[in-house]
Amino acid sequence: MFDFLEGYDLLGAFWVTVQLTFYAAVGSLVWGTLLAAMRVSPVPLMRGFGTVYVNVVRNIPLTVIIVFTSLGLFQTLGVTLGADSFKTIDFRLAVLGLTAYTSAFVCEALRAGINTVPLGQTEAARAIGLRFTQVLTLIVLPQAFRSVVGPLANVLIALTKNTTVAAAIGVAEAAALMRVMIENEAQLILIAAIFAFGFICLTLPTGLFLGWVGKKVAVRR
C-alpha cells in the first residue's frame, strides 16, 4: 500500500521542516524578547517602534512576508544572507520571514507575562537603584517567561505548521514534497493522511511537553 513512497525523501522533507522550526523559533524568541522590552521601555521612540512593528506584522499574511523575502530581498536587493546556493538562500530567507512574523506573537505573549509581574516588585527594584535593563532582565523577564510557557508553546506549534508556507519560495520541506507527490501519485487521501500524521508527531509531543513544563515552572502567587 505504501509502495508509492519509494523514491521520495519523506524523512528528509520533515527534517527540513524541523530545521525551519528550530532556527525560526530561536530567532523569534530573541527578536520577540527585544520587541517586548521595547514595548515596555520608558523611551517613547522604542515603545513606538515596538508597537508599530507588532501591529503591522501581525496583520500581514505570512505568505506575503515569505514571498517578499524572495522577490524583494533576494531578487530585487540581492540579499543572500551569506549563502552561495539557491537552496541555502531560500532556506535562510524562509527562516528570516518566519522569524519576522512569529516574533510579533512572541512579543505579545511575553508582554502579557510582563503584565502579570506585581508592580510592587519593579518599584522596589527601582527604589534600590536598579536601572530599567537590570529590572527587566533580573526581575521581570524571568517571571514573565515562567508564566507564559503555555502561550509560547502555542506559538511554537503554530510556527511548526506555518513552515508549510516556505514551499511558496521553493524550500523543500514537507508541504513542498506533499504537493509533488499529489501531482505524481493517485493516492490523494493516503498522502494527506501521511503528512497530517507527520505534523501531529511533531506538534503533539511538543505541546504536551511544554504544557507539563509550564505547570512545573509556573509562578505561584
PDB file of C-alpha atoms in Angstrom:
ATOM      1  CA  MET A   1       0.000   0.000   0.000  1.00  0.00           C
ATOM      2  CA  PHE A   2       2.939   2.319   0.692  1.00  0.00           C
ATOM      3  CA  ASP A   3       4.997   1.296  -2.339  1.00  0.00           C
ATOM      4  CA  PHE A   4       4.422   4.704  -3.913  1.00  0.00           C
ATOM      5  CA  LEU A   5       6.621   6.273  -1.196  1.00  0.00           C
ATOM      6  CA  GLU A   6       9.723   4.789  -2.797  1.00  0.00           C
ATOM      7  CA  GLY A   7      11.765   7.475  -4.476  1.00  0.00           C
ATOM      8  CA  TYR A   8      10.535  10.262  -2.183  1.00  0.00           C
ATOM      9  CA  ASP A   9      12.664  11.566   0.661  1.00  0.00           C
ATOM     10  CA  LEU A  10       9.875  11.811   3.212  1.00  0.00           C
ATOM     11  CA  LEU A  11      12.125  11.926   6.267  1.00  0.00           C
ATOM     12  CA  GLY A  12      14.378  14.473   4.596  1.00  0.00           C
ATOM     13  CA  ALA A  13      11.425  16.777   3.940  1.00  0.00           C
ATOM     14  CA  PHE A  14      10.271  16.604   7.536  1.00  0.00           C
ATOM     15  CA  TRP A  15      13.852  17.170   8.681  1.00  0.00           C
ATOM     16  CA  VAL A  16      13.854  20.441   6.726  1.00  0.00           C
ATOM     17  CA  THR A  17      10.592  21.325   8.485  1.00  0.00           C
ATOM     18  CA  VAL A  18      12.218  20.619  11.855  1.00  0.00           C
ATOM     19  CA  GLN A  19      15.212  22.784  10.937  1.00  0.00           C
ATOM     20  CA  LEU A  20      12.988  25.639   9.801  1.00  0.00           C
ATOM     21  CA  THR A  21      11.033  25.413  13.057  1.00  0.00           C
ATOM     22  CA  PHE A  22      14.144  25.297  15.234  1.00  0.00           C
ATOM     23  CA  TYR A  23      16.019  28.204  13.663  1.00  0.00           C
ATOM     24  CA  ALA A  24      12.905  30.354  13.348  1.00  0.00           C
ATOM     25  CA  ALA A  25      11.922  29.559  16.957  1.00  0.00           C
ATOM     26  CA  VAL A  26      15.330  30.649  18.271  1.00  0.00           C
ATOM     27  CA  GLY A  27      15.292  33.801  16.162  1.00  0.00           C
ATOM     28  CA  SER A  28      11.706  34.608  17.131  1.00  0.00           C
ATOM     29  CA  LEU A  29      12.435  34.149  20.826  1.00  0.00           C
ATOM     30  CA  VAL A  30      15.399  36.531  20.681  1.00  0.00           C
ATOM     31  CA  TRP A  31      13.754  39.188  18.497  1.00  0.00           C
ATOM     32  CA  GLY A  32      10.385  38.811  20.235  1.00  0.00           C
ATOM     33  CA  THR A  33      12.025  39.350  23.634  1.00  0.00           C
ATOM     34  CA  LEU A  34      13.707  42.518  22.370  1.00  0.00           C
ATOM     35  CA  LEU A  35      10.395  43.731  20.974  1.00  0.00           C
ATOM     36  CA  ALA A  36       8.684  43.059  24.305  1.00  0.00           C
ATOM     37  CA  ALA A  37      11.412  45.047  26.063  1.00  0.00           C
ATOM     38  CA  MET A  38      10.834  47.897  23.617  1.00  0.00           C
ATOM     39  CA  ARG A  39       7.089  47.842  24.215  1.00  0.00           C
ATOM     40  CA  VAL A  40       7.529  48.371  27.963  1.00  0.00           C
ATOM     41  CA  SER A  41      10.528  50.692  27.611  1.00  0.00           C
ATOM     42  CA  PRO A  42      10.407  54.183  29.140  1.00  0.00           C
ATOM     43  CA  VAL A  43      11.818  55.535  25.859  1.00  0.00           C
ATOM     44  CA  PRO A  44       8.906  56.736  23.651  1.00  0.00           C
ATOM     45  CA  LEU A  45      10.754  56.052  20.386  1.00  0.00           C
ATOM     46  CA  MET A  46      11.411  52.426  21.310  1.00  0.00           C
ATOM     47  CA  ARG A  47       7.828  51.951  22.511  1.00  0.00           C
ATOM     48  CA  GLY A  48       6.553  53.409  19.272  1.00  0.00           C
ATOM     49  CA  PHE A  49       8.764  51.173  17.129  1.00  0.00           C
ATOM     50  CA  GLY A  50       7.733  48.043  19.021  1.00  0.00           C
ATOM     51  CA  THR A  51       4.049  48.919  18.825  1.00  0.00           C
ATOM     52  CA  VAL A  52       4.127  49.721  15.111  1.00  0.00           C
ATOM     53  CA  TYR A  53       6.168  46.617  14.269  1.00  0.00           C
ATOM     54  CA  VAL A  54       3.873  44.234  16.137  1.00  0.00           C
ATOM     55  CA  ASN A  55       0.629  45.740  14.856  1.00  0.00           C
ATOM     56  CA  VAL A  56       1.835  45.886  11.250  1.00  0.00           C
ATOM     57  CA  VAL A  57       3.494  42.471  11.029  1.00  0.00           C
ATOM     58  CA  ARG A  58       0.657  40.614  12.768  1.00  0.00           C
ATOM     59  CA  ASN A  59      -1.783  41.920  10.172  1.00  0.00           C
ATOM     60  CA  ILE A  60       0.279  40.957   7.119  1.00  0.00           C
ATOM     61  CA  PRO A  61      -0.320  37.416   5.779  1.00  0.00           C
ATOM     62  CA  LEU A  62       2.703  35.170   6.309  1.00  0.00           C
ATOM     63  CA  THR A  63       2.689  34.215   2.633  1.00  0.00           C
ATOM     64  CA  VAL A  64       3.221  37.863   1.685  1.00  0.00           C
ATOM     65  CA  ILE A  65       6.176  38.135   4.065  1.00  0.00           C
ATOM     66  CA  ILE A  66       7.789  34.922   2.802  1.00  0.00           C
ATOM     67  CA  VAL A  67       7.341  35.879  -0.854  1.00  0.00           C
ATOM     68  CA  PHE A  68       8.724  39.351  -0.121  1.00  0.00           C
ATOM     69  CA  THR A  69      11.916  37.851   1.308  1.00  0.00           C
ATOM     70  CA  SER A  70      12.473  36.085  -2.003  1.00  0.00           C
ATOM     71  CA  LEU A  71      11.245  38.652  -4.527  1.00  0.00           C
ATOM     72  CA  GLY A  72      12.087  41.777  -2.549  1.00  0.00           C
ATOM     73  CA  LEU A  73      15.229  40.983  -0.595  1.00  0.00           C
ATOM     74  CA  PHE A  74      16.910  38.426  -2.843  1.00  0.00           C
ATOM     75  CA  GLN A  75      15.829  39.087  -6.415  1.00  0.00           C
ATOM     76  CA  THR A  76      15.495  42.877  -6.126  1.00  0.00           C
ATOM     77  CA  LEU A  77      18.039  43.897  -3.493  1.00  0.00           C
ATOM     78  CA  GLY A  78      20.432  40.972  -3.896  1.00  0.00           C
ATOM     79  CA  VAL A  79      20.380  39.941  -0.230  1.00  0.00           C
ATOM     80  CA  THR A  80      21.820  36.426   0.090  1.00  0.00           C
ATOM     81  CA  LEU A  81      22.413  36.219   3.868  1.00  0.00           C
ATOM     82  CA  GLY A  82      25.898  34.856   3.240  1.00  0.00           C
ATOM     83  CA  ALA A  83      24.743  31.836   1.210  1.00  0.00           C
ATOM     84  CA  ASP A  84      26.102  30.865  -2.209  1.00  0.00           C
ATOM     85  CA  SER A  85      23.463  28.423  -3.474  1.00  0.00           C
ATOM     86  CA  PHE A  86      19.807  28.982  -4.278  1.00  0.00           C
ATOM     87  CA  LYS A  87      18.752  26.157  -1.973  1.00  0.00           C
ATOM     88  CA  THR A  88      20.547  27.653   1.030  1.00  0.00           C
ATOM     89  CA  ILE A  89      19.425  31.188   0.183  1.00  0.00           C
ATOM     90  CA  ASP A  90      15.768  30.130   0.017  1.00  0.00           C
ATOM     91  CA  PHE A  91      16.096  28.280   3.330  1.00  0.00           C
ATOM     92  CA  ARG A  92      17.660  31.249   5.123  1.00  0.00           C
ATOM     93  CA  LEU A  93      15.159  33.675   3.636  1.00  0.00           C
ATOM     94  CA  ALA A  94      12.335  31.428   4.826  1.00  0.00           C
ATOM     95  CA  VAL A  95      13.823  31.404   8.338  1.00  0.00           C
ATOM     96  CA  LEU A  96      14.081  35.186   8.211  1.00  0.00           C
ATOM     97  CA  GLY A  97      10.452  35.581   7.137  1.00  0.00           C
ATOM     98  CA  LEU A  98       9.174  33.118   9.737  1.00  0.00           C
ATOM     99  CA  THR A  99      11.230  34.851  12.426  1.00  0.00           C
ATOM    100  CA  ALA A 100       9.976  38.314  11.473  1.00  0.00           C
ATOM    101  CA  TYR A 101       6.369  37.107  11.588  1.00  0.00           C
ATOM    102  CA  THR A 102       6.445  34.846  14.651  1.00  0.00           C
ATOM    103  CA  SER A 103       8.413  37.292  16.804  1.00  0.00           C
ATOM    104  CA  ALA A 104       5.385  39.610  16.863  1.00  0.00           C
ATOM    105  CA  PHE A 105       3.338  36.886  18.562  1.00  0.00           C
ATOM    106  CA  VAL A 106       6.192  36.011  20.914  1.00  0.00           C
ATOM    107  CA  CYS A 107       6.370  39.682  21.864  1.00  0.00           C
ATOM    108  CA  GLU A 108       2.680  39.873  22.743  1.00  0.00           C
ATOM    109  CA  ALA A 109       2.832  36.644  24.752  1.00  0.00           C
ATOM    110  CA  LEU A 110       5.805  37.969  26.721  1.00  0.00           C
ATOM    111  CA  ARG A 111       4.183  41.355  27.234  1.00  0.00           C
ATOM    112  CA  ALA A 112       1.191  39.592  28.746  1.00  0.00           C
ATOM    113  CA  GLY A 113       3.598  37.772  31.052  1.00  0.00           C
ATOM    114  CA  ILE A 114       5.310  41.022  31.999  1.00  0.00           C
ATOM    115  CA  ASN A 115       1.940  42.467  32.988  1.00  0.00           C
ATOM    116  CA  THR A 116       1.467  39.622  35.492  1.00  0.00           C
ATOM    117  CA  VAL A 117       4.545  40.655  37.485  1.00  0.00           C
ATOM    118  CA  PRO A 118       3.384  42.674  40.526  1.00  0.00           C
ATOM    119  CA  LEU A 119       4.123  46.360  40.143  1.00  0.00           C
ATOM    120  CA  GLY A 120       5.487  46.472  43.672  1.00  0.00           C
ATOM    121  CA  GLN A 121       8.455  44.334  42.678  1.00  0.00           C
ATOM    122  CA  THR A 122       9.561  46.724  39.946  1.00  0.00           C
ATOM    123  CA  GLU A 123       9.053  49.721  42.214  1.00  0.00           C
ATOM    124  CA  ALA A 124      11.138  48.080  44.926  1.00  0.00           C
ATOM    125  CA  ALA A 125      13.878  47.290  42.412  1.00  0.00           C
ATOM    126  CA  ARG A 126      13.964  50.886  41.240  1.00  0.00           C
ATOM    127  CA  ALA A 127      13.998  52.078  44.839  1.00  0.00           C
ATOM    128  CA  ILE A 128      17.273  50.248  45.481  1.00  0.00           C
ATOM    129  CA  GLY A 129      18.848  51.839  42.413  1.00  0.00           C
ATOM    130  CA  LEU A 130      18.485  49.233  39.665  1.00  0.00           C
ATOM    131  CA  ARG A 131      18.308  50.542  36.102  1.00  0.00           C
ATOM    132  CA  PHE A 132      15.483  49.650  33.723  1.00  0.00           C
ATOM    133  CA  THR A 133      17.545  46.983  31.931  1.00  0.00           C
ATOM    134  CA  GLN A 134      18.514  45.410  35.260  1.00  0.00           C
ATOM    135  CA  VAL A 135      14.913  45.387  36.485  1.00  0.00           C
ATOM    136  CA  LEU A 136      13.808  43.814  33.217  1.00  0.00           C
ATOM    137  CA  THR A 137      16.493  41.124  32.974  1.00  0.00           C
ATOM    138  CA  LEU A 138      16.849  40.223  36.651  1.00  0.00           C
ATOM    139  CA  ILE A 139      13.292  40.507  37.955  1.00  0.00           C
ATOM    140  CA  VAL A 140      10.611  40.928  35.319  1.00  0.00           C
ATOM    141  CA  LEU A 141      11.580  38.679  32.387  1.00  0.00           C
ATOM    142  CA  PRO A 142      12.429  35.554  34.450  1.00  0.00           C
ATOM    143  CA  GLN A 143       8.945  35.636  35.976  1.00  0.00           C
ATOM    144  CA  ALA A 144       7.317  36.574  32.682  1.00  0.00           C
ATOM    145  CA  PHE A 145       8.866  33.603  30.867  1.00  0.00           C
ATOM    146  CA  ARG A 146       7.699  31.224  33.577  1.00  0.00           C
ATOM    147  CA  SER A 147       4.135  32.480  33.320  1.00  0.00           C
ATOM    148  CA  VAL A 148       3.850  32.263  29.523  1.00  0.00           C
ATOM    149  CA  VAL A 149       5.321  28.838  28.756  1.00  0.00           C
ATOM    150  CA  GLY A 150       1.860  27.683  27.665  1.00  0.00           C
ATOM    151  CA  PRO A 151       1.220  30.577  25.261  1.00  0.00           C
ATOM    152  CA  LEU A 152       4.743  30.272  23.872  1.00  0.00           C
ATOM    153  CA  ALA A 153       4.099  26.566  23.283  1.00  0.00           C
ATOM    154  CA  ASN A 154       1.053  27.522  21.206  1.00  0.00           C
ATOM    155  CA  VAL A 155       3.189  29.964  19.223  1.00  0.00           C
ATOM    156  CA  LEU A 156       5.763  27.213  18.596  1.00  0.00           C
ATOM    157  CA  ILE A 157       3.076  24.800  17.397  1.00  0.00           C
ATOM    158  CA  ALA A 158       1.691  27.478  15.081  1.00  0.00           C
ATOM    159  CA  LEU A 159       5.224  28.116  13.802  1.00  0.00           C
ATOM    160  CA  THR A 160       5.680  24.420  13.004  1.00  0.00           C
ATOM    161  CA  LYS A 161       2.521  24.455  10.894  1.00  0.00           C
ATOM    162  CA  ASN A 162       3.415  27.802   9.334  1.00  0.00           C
ATOM    163  CA  THR A 163       6.629  26.346   7.912  1.00  0.00           C
ATOM    164  CA  THR A 164       4.473  24.919   5.125  1.00  0.00           C
ATOM    165  CA  VAL A 165       4.334  28.447   3.664  1.00  0.00           C
ATOM    166  CA  ALA A 166       8.062  28.178   2.894  1.00  0.00           C
ATOM    167  CA  ALA A 167       7.110  25.969  -0.051  1.00  0.00           C
ATOM    168  CA  ALA A 168       5.987  29.166  -1.788  1.00  0.00           C
ATOM    169  CA  ILE A 169       9.640  30.123  -2.387  1.00  0.00           C
ATOM    170  CA  GLY A 170      10.880  26.629  -3.204  1.00  0.00           C
ATOM    171  CA  VAL A 171      12.076  25.348   0.175  1.00  0.00           C
ATOM    172  CA  ALA A 172      11.951  21.550   0.020  1.00  0.00           C
ATOM    173  CA  GLU A 173      10.048  20.989   3.271  1.00  0.00           C
ATOM    174  CA  ALA A 174       7.135  18.649   3.959  1.00  0.00           C
ATOM    175  CA  ALA A 175       4.408  20.662   2.227  1.00  0.00           C
ATOM    176  CA  ALA A 176       6.503  21.031  -0.935  1.00  0.00           C
ATOM    177  CA  LEU A 177       7.040  17.269  -1.097  1.00  0.00           C
ATOM    178  CA  MET A 178       3.351  16.640  -0.456  1.00  0.00           C
ATOM    179  CA  ARG A 179       2.437  18.845  -3.409  1.00  0.00           C
ATOM    180  CA  VAL A 180       4.861  16.947  -5.659  1.00  0.00           C
ATOM    181  CA  MET A 181       3.510  13.583  -4.512  1.00  0.00           C
ATOM    182  CA  ILE A 182      -0.100  14.627  -5.065  1.00  0.00           C
ATOM    183  CA  GLU A 183       0.775  15.704  -8.606  1.00  0.00           C
ATOM    184  CA  ASN A 184       2.570  12.426  -9.375  1.00  0.00           C
ATOM    185  CA  GLU A 185       0.604   9.796  -7.459  1.00  0.00           C
ATOM    186  CA  ALA A 186      -3.058   8.766  -7.415  1.00  0.00           C
ATOM    187  CA  GLN A 187      -3.172   8.427  -3.626  1.00  0.00           C
ATOM    188  CA  LEU A 188      -4.559  11.766  -2.503  1.00  0.00           C
ATOM    189  CA  ILE A 189      -6.240  10.651   0.737  1.00  0.00           C
ATOM    190  CA  LEU A 190      -3.352   8.426   1.802  1.00  0.00           C
ATOM    191  CA  ILE A 191      -0.759  11.106   1.076  1.00  0.00           C
ATOM    192  CA  ALA A 192      -2.725  13.697   3.034  1.00  0.00           C
ATOM    193  CA  ALA A 193      -3.082  11.260   5.939  1.00  0.00           C
ATOM    194  CA  ILE A 194       0.662  10.542   5.977  1.00  0.00           C
ATOM    195  CA  PHE A 195       1.620  14.215   6.116  1.00  0.00           C
ATOM    196  CA  ALA A 196      -1.098  15.012   8.654  1.00  0.00           C
ATOM    197  CA  PHE A 197       0.247  12.220  10.866  1.00  0.00           C
ATOM    198  CA  GLY A 198       3.776  13.583  10.416  1.00  0.00           C
ATOM    199  CA  PHE A 199       2.781  17.035  11.640  1.00  0.00           C
ATOM    200  CA  ILE A 200       0.862  15.521  14.542  1.00  0.00           C
ATOM    201  CA  CYS A 201       4.046  13.679  15.537  1.00  0.00           C
ATOM    202  CA  LEU A 202       5.912  16.994  15.508  1.00  0.00           C
ATOM    203  CA  THR A 203       3.382  19.188  17.305  1.00  0.00           C
ATOM    204  CA  LEU A 204       1.552  16.939  19.780  1.00  0.00           C
ATOM    205  CA  PRO A 205       4.601  15.848  21.841  1.00  0.00           C
ATOM    206  CA  THR A 206       5.837  19.449  21.823  1.00  0.00           C
ATOM    207  CA  GLY A 207       2.539  20.744  23.177  1.00  0.00           C
ATOM    208  CA  LEU A 208       2.312  18.038  25.847  1.00  0.00           C
ATOM    209  CA  PHE A 209       5.921  18.507  26.981  1.00  0.00           C
ATOM    210  CA  LEU A 210       5.785  22.293  27.150  1.00  0.00           C
ATOM    211  CA  GLY A 211       2.406  22.123  28.870  1.00  0.00           C
ATOM    212  CA  TRP A 212       3.998  19.938  31.557  1.00  0.00           C
ATOM    213  CA  VAL A 213       6.962  22.324  31.812  1.00  0.00           C
ATOM    214  CA  GLY A 214       4.585  25.270  32.125  1.00  0.00           C
ATOM    215  CA  LYS A 215       2.875  23.659  35.134  1.00  0.00           C
ATOM    216  CA  LYS A 216       6.213  22.876  36.769  1.00  0.00           C
ATOM    217  CA  VAL A 217       7.692  26.343  36.458  1.00  0.00           C
ATOM    218  CA  ALA A 218       4.520  28.414  36.895  1.00  0.00           C
ATOM    219  CA  VAL A 219       4.895  31.292  39.318  1.00  0.00           C
ATOM    220  CA  ARG A 220       2.665  30.713  42.344  1.00  0.00           C
ATOM    221  CA  ARG A 221       1.361  33.971  43.715  1.00  0.00           C
TER     222      ARG A 221
END
